[in-house]
Coordinates of C-alpha atoms in Angstrom, one line a residue:
Chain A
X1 CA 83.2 104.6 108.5
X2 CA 83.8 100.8 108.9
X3 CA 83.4 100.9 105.2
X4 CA 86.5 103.4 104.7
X5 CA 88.6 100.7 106.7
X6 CA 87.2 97.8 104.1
X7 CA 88.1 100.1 101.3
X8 CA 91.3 100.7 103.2
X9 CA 92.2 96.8 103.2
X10 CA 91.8 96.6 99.4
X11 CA 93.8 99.5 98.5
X12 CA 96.4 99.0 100.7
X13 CA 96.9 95.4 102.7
X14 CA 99.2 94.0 99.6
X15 CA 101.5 97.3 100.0
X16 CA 101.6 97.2 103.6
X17 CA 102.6 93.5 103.9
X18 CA 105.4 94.1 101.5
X19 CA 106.6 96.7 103.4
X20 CA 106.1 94.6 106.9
X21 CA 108.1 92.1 105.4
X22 CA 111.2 94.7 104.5
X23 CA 110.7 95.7 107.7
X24 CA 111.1 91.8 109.9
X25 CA 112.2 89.4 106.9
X26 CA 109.1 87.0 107.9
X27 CA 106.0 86.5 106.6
X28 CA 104.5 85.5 109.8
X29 CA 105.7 88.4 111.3
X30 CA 104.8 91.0 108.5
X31 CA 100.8 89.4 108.1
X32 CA 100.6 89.9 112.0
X33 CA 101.5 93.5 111.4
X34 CA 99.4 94.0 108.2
X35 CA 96.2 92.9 111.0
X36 CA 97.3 95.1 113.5
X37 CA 97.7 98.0 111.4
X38 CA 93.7 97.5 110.3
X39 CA 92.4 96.2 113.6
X40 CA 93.9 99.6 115.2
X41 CA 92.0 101.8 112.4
X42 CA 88.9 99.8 113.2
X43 CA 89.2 100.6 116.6
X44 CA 89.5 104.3 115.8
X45 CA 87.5 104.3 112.9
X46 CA 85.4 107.3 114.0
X47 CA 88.4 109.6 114.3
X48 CA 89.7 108.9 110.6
X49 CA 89.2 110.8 107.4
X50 CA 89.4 109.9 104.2
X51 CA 91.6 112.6 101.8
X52 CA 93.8 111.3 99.4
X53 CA 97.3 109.4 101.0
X54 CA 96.1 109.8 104.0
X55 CA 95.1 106.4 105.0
X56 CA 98.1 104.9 103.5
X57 CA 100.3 107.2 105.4
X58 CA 98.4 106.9 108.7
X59 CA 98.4 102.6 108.0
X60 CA 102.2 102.8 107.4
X61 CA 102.7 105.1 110.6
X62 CA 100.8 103.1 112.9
X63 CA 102.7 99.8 111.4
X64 CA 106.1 101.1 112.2
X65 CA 105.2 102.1 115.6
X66 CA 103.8 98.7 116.5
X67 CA 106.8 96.8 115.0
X68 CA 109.5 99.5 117.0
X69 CA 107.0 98.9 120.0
X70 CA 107.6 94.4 119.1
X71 CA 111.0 94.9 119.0
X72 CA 111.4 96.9 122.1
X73 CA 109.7 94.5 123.9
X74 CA 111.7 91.5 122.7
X75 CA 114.5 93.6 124.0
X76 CA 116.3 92.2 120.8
X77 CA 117.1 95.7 118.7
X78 CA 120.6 96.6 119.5
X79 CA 121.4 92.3 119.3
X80 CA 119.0 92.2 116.3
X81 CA 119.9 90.3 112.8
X82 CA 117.5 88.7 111.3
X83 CA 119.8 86.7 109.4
X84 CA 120.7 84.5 112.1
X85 CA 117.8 84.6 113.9
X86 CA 116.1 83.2 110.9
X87 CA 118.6 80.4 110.5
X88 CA 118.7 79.4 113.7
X89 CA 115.5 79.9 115.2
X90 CA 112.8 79.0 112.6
X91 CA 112.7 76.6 110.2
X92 CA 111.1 79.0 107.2
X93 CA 108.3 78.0 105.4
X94 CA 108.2 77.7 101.7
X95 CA 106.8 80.7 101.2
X96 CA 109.4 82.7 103.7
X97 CA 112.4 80.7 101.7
X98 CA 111.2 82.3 98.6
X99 CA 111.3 85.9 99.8
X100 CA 114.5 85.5 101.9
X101 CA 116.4 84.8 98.8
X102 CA 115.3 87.4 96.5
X103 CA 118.1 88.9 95.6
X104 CA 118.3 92.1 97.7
X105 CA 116.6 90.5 101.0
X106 CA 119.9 88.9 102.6
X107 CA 121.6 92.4 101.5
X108 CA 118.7 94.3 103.3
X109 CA 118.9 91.6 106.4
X110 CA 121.9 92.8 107.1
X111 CA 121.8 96.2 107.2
X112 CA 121.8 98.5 110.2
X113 CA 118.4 99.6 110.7
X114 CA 118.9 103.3 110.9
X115 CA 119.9 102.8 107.0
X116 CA 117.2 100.6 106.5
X117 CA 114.4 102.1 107.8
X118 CA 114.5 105.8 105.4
X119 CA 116.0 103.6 102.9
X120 CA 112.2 100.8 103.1
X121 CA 110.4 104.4 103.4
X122 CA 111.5 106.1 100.6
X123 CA 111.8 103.7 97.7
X124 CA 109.3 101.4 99.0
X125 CA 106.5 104.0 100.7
X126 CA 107.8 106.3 98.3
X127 CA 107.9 108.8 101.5
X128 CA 109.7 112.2 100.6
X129 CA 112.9 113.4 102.6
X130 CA 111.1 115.8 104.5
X131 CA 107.9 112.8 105.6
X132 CA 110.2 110.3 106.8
X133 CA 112.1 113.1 108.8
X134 CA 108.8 114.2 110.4
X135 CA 108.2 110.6 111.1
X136 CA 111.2 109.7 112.3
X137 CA 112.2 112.7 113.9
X138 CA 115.5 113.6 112.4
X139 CA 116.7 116.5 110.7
X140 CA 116.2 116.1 106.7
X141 CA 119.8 116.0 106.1
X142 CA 120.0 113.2 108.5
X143 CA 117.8 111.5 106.1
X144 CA 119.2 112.7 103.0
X145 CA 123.0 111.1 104.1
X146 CA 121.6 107.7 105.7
X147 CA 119.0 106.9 102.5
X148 CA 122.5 108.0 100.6
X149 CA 124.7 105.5 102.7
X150 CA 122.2 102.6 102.9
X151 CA 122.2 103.0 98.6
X152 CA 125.5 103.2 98.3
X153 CA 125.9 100.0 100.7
X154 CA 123.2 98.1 98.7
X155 CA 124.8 99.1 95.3
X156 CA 127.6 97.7 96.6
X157 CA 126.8 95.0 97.1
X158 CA 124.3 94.1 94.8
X159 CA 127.0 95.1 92.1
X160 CA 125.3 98.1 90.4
X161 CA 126.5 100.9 88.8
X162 CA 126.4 104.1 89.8
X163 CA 128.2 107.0 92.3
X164 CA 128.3 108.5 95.7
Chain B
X1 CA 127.3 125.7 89.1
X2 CA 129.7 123.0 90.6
X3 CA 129.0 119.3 89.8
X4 CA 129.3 118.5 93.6
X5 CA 127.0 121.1 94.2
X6 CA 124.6 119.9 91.3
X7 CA 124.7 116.5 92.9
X8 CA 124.0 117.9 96.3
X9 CA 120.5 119.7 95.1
X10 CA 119.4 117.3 92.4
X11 CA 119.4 114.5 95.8
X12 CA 117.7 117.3 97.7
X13 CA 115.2 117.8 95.3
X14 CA 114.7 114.5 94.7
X15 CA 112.4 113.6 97.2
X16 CA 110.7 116.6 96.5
X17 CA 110.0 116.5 92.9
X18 CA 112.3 119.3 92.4
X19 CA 109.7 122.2 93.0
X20 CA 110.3 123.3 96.6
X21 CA 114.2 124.2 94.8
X22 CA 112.6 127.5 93.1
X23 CA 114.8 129.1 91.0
X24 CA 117.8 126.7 91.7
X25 CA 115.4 123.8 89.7
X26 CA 115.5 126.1 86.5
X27 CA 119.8 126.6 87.3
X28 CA 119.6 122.6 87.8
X29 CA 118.1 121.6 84.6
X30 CA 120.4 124.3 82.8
X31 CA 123.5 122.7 84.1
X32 CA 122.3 119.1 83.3
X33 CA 121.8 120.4 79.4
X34 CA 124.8 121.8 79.6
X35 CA 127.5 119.0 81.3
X36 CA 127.4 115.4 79.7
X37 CA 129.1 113.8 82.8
X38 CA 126.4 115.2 85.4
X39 CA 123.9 114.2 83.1
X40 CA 125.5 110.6 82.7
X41 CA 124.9 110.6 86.4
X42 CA 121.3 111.5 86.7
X43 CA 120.7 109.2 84.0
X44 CA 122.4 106.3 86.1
X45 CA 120.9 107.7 89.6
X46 CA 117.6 107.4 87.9
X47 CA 118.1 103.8 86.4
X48 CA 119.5 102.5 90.1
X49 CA 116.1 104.1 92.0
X50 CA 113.9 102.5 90.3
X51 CA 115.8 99.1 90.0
X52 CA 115.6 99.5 94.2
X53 CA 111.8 100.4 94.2
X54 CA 110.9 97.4 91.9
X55 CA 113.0 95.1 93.9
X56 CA 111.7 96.0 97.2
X57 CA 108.6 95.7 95.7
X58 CA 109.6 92.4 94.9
X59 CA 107.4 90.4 98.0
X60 CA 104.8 87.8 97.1
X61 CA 102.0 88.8 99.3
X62 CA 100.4 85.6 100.9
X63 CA 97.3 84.1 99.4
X64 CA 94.2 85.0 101.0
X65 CA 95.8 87.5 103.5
X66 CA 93.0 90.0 102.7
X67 CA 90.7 86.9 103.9
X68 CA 92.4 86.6 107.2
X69 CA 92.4 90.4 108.2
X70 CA 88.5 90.4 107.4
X71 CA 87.9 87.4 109.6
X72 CA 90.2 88.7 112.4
X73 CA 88.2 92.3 112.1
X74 CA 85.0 90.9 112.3
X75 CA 86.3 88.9 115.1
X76 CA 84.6 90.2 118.8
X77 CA 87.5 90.8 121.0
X78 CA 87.6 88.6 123.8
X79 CA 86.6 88.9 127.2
X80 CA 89.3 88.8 130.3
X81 CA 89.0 85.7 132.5
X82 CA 89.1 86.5 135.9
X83 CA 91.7 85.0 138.1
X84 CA 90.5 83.1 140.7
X85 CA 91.5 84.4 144.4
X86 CA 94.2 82.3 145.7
X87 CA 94.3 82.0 149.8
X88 CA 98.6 82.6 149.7
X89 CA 99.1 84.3 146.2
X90 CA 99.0 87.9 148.0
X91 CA 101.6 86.2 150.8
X92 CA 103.8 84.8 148.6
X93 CA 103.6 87.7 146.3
X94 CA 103.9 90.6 149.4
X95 CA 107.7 87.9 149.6
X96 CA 108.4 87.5 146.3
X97 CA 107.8 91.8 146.1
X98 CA 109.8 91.9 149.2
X99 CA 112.8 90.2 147.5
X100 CA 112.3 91.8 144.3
X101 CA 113.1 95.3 146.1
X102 CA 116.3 94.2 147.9
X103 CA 117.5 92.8 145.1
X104 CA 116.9 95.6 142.9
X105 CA 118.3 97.8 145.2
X106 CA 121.2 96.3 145.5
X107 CA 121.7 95.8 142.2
X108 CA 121.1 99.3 141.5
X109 CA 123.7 100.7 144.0
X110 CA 126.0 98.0 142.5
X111 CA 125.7 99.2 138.7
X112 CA 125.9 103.0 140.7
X113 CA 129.4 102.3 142.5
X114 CA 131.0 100.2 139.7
X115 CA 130.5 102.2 136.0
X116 CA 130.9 99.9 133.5
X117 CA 132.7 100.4 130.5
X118 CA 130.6 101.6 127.7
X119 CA 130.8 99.8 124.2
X120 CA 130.7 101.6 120.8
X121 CA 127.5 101.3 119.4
X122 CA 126.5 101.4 115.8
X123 CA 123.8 104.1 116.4
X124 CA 127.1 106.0 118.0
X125 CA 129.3 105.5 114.9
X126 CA 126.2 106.7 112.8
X127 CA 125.7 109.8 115.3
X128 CA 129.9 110.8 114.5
X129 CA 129.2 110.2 110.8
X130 CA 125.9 112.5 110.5
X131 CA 127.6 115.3 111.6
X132 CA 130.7 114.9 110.1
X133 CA 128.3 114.9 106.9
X134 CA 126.7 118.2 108.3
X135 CA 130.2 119.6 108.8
X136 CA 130.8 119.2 105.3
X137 CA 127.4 120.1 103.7
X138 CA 127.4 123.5 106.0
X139 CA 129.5 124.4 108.5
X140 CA 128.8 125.6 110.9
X141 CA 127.7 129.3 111.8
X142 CA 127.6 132.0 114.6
X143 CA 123.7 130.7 115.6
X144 CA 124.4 126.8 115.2
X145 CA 127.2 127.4 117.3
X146 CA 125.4 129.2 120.0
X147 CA 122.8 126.3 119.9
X148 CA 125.4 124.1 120.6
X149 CA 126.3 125.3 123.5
X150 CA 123.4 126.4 125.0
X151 CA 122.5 122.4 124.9
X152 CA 125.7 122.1 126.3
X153 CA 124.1 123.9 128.9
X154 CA 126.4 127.3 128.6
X155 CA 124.2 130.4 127.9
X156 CA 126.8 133.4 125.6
X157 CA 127.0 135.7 123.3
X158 CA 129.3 135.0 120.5
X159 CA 131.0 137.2 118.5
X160 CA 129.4 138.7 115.9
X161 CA 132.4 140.7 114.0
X162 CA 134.8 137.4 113.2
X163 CA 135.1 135.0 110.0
X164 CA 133.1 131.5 110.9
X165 CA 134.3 130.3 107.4
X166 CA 137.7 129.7 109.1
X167 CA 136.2 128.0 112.3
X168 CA 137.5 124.8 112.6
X169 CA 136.5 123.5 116.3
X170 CA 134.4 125.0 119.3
X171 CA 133.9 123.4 122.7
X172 CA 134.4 124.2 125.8
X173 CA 137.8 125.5 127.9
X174 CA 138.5 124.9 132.0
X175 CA 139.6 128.4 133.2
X176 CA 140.2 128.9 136.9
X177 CA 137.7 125.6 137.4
X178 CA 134.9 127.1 135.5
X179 CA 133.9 126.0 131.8
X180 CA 134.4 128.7 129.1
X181 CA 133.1 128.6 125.8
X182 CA 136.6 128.4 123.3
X183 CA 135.8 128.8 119.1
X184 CA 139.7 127.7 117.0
X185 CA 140.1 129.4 113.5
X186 CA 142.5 128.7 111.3
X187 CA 143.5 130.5 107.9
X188 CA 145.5 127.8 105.8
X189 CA 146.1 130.6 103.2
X190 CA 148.3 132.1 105.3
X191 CA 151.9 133.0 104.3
X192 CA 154.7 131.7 105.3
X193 CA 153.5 127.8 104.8
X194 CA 152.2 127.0 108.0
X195 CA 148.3 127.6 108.9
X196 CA 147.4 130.9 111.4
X197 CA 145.8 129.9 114.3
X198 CA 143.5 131.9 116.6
X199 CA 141.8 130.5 119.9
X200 CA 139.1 132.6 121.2
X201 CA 137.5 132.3 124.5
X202 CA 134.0 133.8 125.5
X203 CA 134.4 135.4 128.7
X204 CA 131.0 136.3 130.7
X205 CA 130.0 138.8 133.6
X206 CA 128.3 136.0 134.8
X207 CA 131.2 134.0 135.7
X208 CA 134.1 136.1 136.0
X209 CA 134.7 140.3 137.4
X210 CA 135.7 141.6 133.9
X211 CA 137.5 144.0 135.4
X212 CA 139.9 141.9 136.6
X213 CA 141.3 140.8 133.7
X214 CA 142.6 144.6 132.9
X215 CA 145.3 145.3 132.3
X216 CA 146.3 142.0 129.6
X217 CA 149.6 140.2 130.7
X218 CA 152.4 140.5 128.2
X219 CA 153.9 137.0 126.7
X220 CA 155.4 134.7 129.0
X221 CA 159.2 134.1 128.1
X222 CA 159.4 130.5 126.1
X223 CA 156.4 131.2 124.3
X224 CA 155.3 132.9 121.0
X225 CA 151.7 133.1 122.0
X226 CA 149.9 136.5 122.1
X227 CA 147.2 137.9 123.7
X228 CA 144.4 140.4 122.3
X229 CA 140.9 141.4 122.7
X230 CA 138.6 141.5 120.1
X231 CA 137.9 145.0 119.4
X232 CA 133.6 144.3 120.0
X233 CA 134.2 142.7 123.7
X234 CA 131.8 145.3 125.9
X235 CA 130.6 145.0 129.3
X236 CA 128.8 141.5 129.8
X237 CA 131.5 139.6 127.3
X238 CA 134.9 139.9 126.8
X239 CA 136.9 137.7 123.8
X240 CA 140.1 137.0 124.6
X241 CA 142.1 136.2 121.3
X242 CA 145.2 133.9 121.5
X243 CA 147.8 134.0 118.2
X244 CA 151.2 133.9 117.1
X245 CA 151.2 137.9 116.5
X246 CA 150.5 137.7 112.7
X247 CA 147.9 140.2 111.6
X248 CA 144.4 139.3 112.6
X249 CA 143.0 140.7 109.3
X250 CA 141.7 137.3 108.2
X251 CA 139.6 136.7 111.3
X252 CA 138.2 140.1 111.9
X253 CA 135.3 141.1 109.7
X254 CA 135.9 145.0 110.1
X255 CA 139.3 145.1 110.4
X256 CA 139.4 147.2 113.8
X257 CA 141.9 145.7 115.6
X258 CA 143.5 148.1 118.1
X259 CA 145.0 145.5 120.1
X260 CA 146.1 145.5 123.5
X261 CA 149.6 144.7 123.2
X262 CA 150.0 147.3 120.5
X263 CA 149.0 149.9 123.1
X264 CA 151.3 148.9 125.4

């Protein structure tokens, strides 16, 4: 089984920090949630299985959970932008700077999270409506209207074309 | 089929891959062929998706991450150290526990006896504008609105023989100091100009004698508001219909309206 966690990191460890990083905006943050993600399927390594999109969905589960649970416990959700925090807290390295002004990052930064979460998971995980429902425990049109709205607001600004 | 409509199911389909739609997938791709403007849209839809998935893809993944997570696995976890006993900790923390109490009581009773105001929250406005988008998408019908109020905490039977296309607002009423479950239609089409309004209110054997509400009042002077049953109230609920006195045909599904102030 430890060899289905190895095979794990090389299939999925590049998606899963890209999508930690859409998730916090910081590399540091994002590699710290990559580890987590494997160290927890290490420690239940006996328990996992191995059919096809499982592990990446499992990996991605477990990695939202711990980064809901980091936030919680910084008590910083409702207060949280990562634009400011990242400007006024840290000095970003290099390779943070790089990432943070991609073109849709600062857009993304600002966005509320319930827009930005369904919004990471769909076009990112490439999650269906009804899988980031289950995961996130909303009705499918609940989905459906905030993956619509966090487009539309991205669109917006990023000066695309397109319609509502 | 409707463009908005077309819109509304190629998005639903989407994140399906179109196959759980049945039937409606073949109707989809027929209207597509057929209307340049929808398919215009599909064609832009498509182009801004995947311009989104390549740019959030767009992370450079630190060098020699895969590295790291391999030494940090094959890292032991490490041990607790144990905290060495401390003659006064247990005294000072039995004080500082002491302390803690009283001040969260106090605190608590404080935040009890003075309510604070409540700020509006994002999650809040998002709440207000999901179901507004459910409003529109479906409204709602006789079993949605019964599982509204049973979270509500109010147990009824709704009517089954009325028109929820035309219902506009449900909550709940105060009668006599007891919460009573109220459904508002409306019928825009109605002639002359102004909209037809109908307030009905749910009336249980639980809460009230049903008898005593026999036999129906007539209009008080100063208003034009009139009083009716709905023909299906029975023994455990009784619907008590408020109007103007137009003709109740638009509401009532069967059209059996013998109403009460007719009869008298």
């Amino acid at each position: 089984m430890a060899q289905l966690v190895e095979e794990w990191i090389d299939l999925h460890a590049d998606f899963l920090y890209r999508l930690a990083f859409r998730f916090c905006s910081n590399s540091a943050d994002a590699e710290d949630l990559v580890q987590e993600a494997f160290l927890k399927a290490k420690e239940n390594e006996d328990n996992l299985t191995s059919g096809p999109g499982e592990g990446r969905a499992w990996l991605v589960r477990v990695m939202r959970n711990s980064w809901l649970l980091k936030l919680r416990k910084d008590r910083r959700k409702r207060d949280w932008d990562p634009a400011w925090v990242g400007e006024i807290l840290q000095v970003p390295s290099e390779e943070d700077a790089t990432n943070r002004f991609a073109d849709i990052q600062p857009h993304l930064d600002k966005m509320p999270w319930t827009f930005r979460e369904p919004l990471v998971l769909h076009y990112l995980a490439e999650l269906s409506y009804r899988e980031i429902a289950q995961q996130l425990d909303v009705p499918m049109g609940t989905v459906m209207s905030r993956i619509a709205r966090g487009r539309s607001w991205l669109r917006n600004r990023l000066g695309l074309r397109g319609s509502d | 089929m409707d463009c908005d409509l077309f819109k509304y199911l190629w998005r639903l389909g989407k994140g399906e891959s179109h196959r759980e739609l049945g039937e409606a997938f073949t109707t989809l791709r027929s209207h597509e062929a057929s209307c340049s403007l929808c398919k215009a849209w599909v064609t832009q839809e498509l182009a801004l998706d995947q311009h989104l998935s390549q740019e959030l893809a767009r992370v450079d993944v630190p060098v020699d991450m895969i590295k790291r997570i391999r030494q940090r696995l094959a890292t032991p976890p490490t041990e607790p150290v144990p905290i060495k006993a401390n003659p006064m900790r247990g005294w000072n923390l039995k004080r500082v526990a002491w302390v803690a109490v009283v001040v969260l009581l106090i605190g608590t009773g404080t935040l009890i006896l003075l309510p604070q105001p409540k700020p509006v929250t994002d999650d809040s406005w998002n709440l207000f504008w999901d179901d507004c988008f459910a409003w529109e998408v479906s409204p709602p019908d006789r079993d949605r609105v019964s599982a509204w109020f049973a979270t509500m905490g109010i147990r009824t039977e709704l009517p089954l023989d009325v028109n929820y296309q035309h219902l506009v607002s449900h909550g709940l009423a105060v009668w006599d100091g007891r919460l009573v479950p109220q459904l508002v239609f409306a019928n825009p089409s109605s002639s002359g100009g102004r909209p037809s309004i109908a307030k009905v209110l749910v009336f249980s054997s639980k809460q009230f004698q049903l008898d005593s509400l026999f036999p129906l009042p007539g209009s008080q002077g100063g208003t034009r508001s009139r009083i009716d049953f709905l023909p299906e109230s029975n023994e455990k609920s009784l619907y008590l219909v408020t109007h103007a006195g137009e003709k109740l045909d638009w509401l009532i599904e069967s059209m059996v309206s013998t109403t009460q102030s007719e009869s008298r």
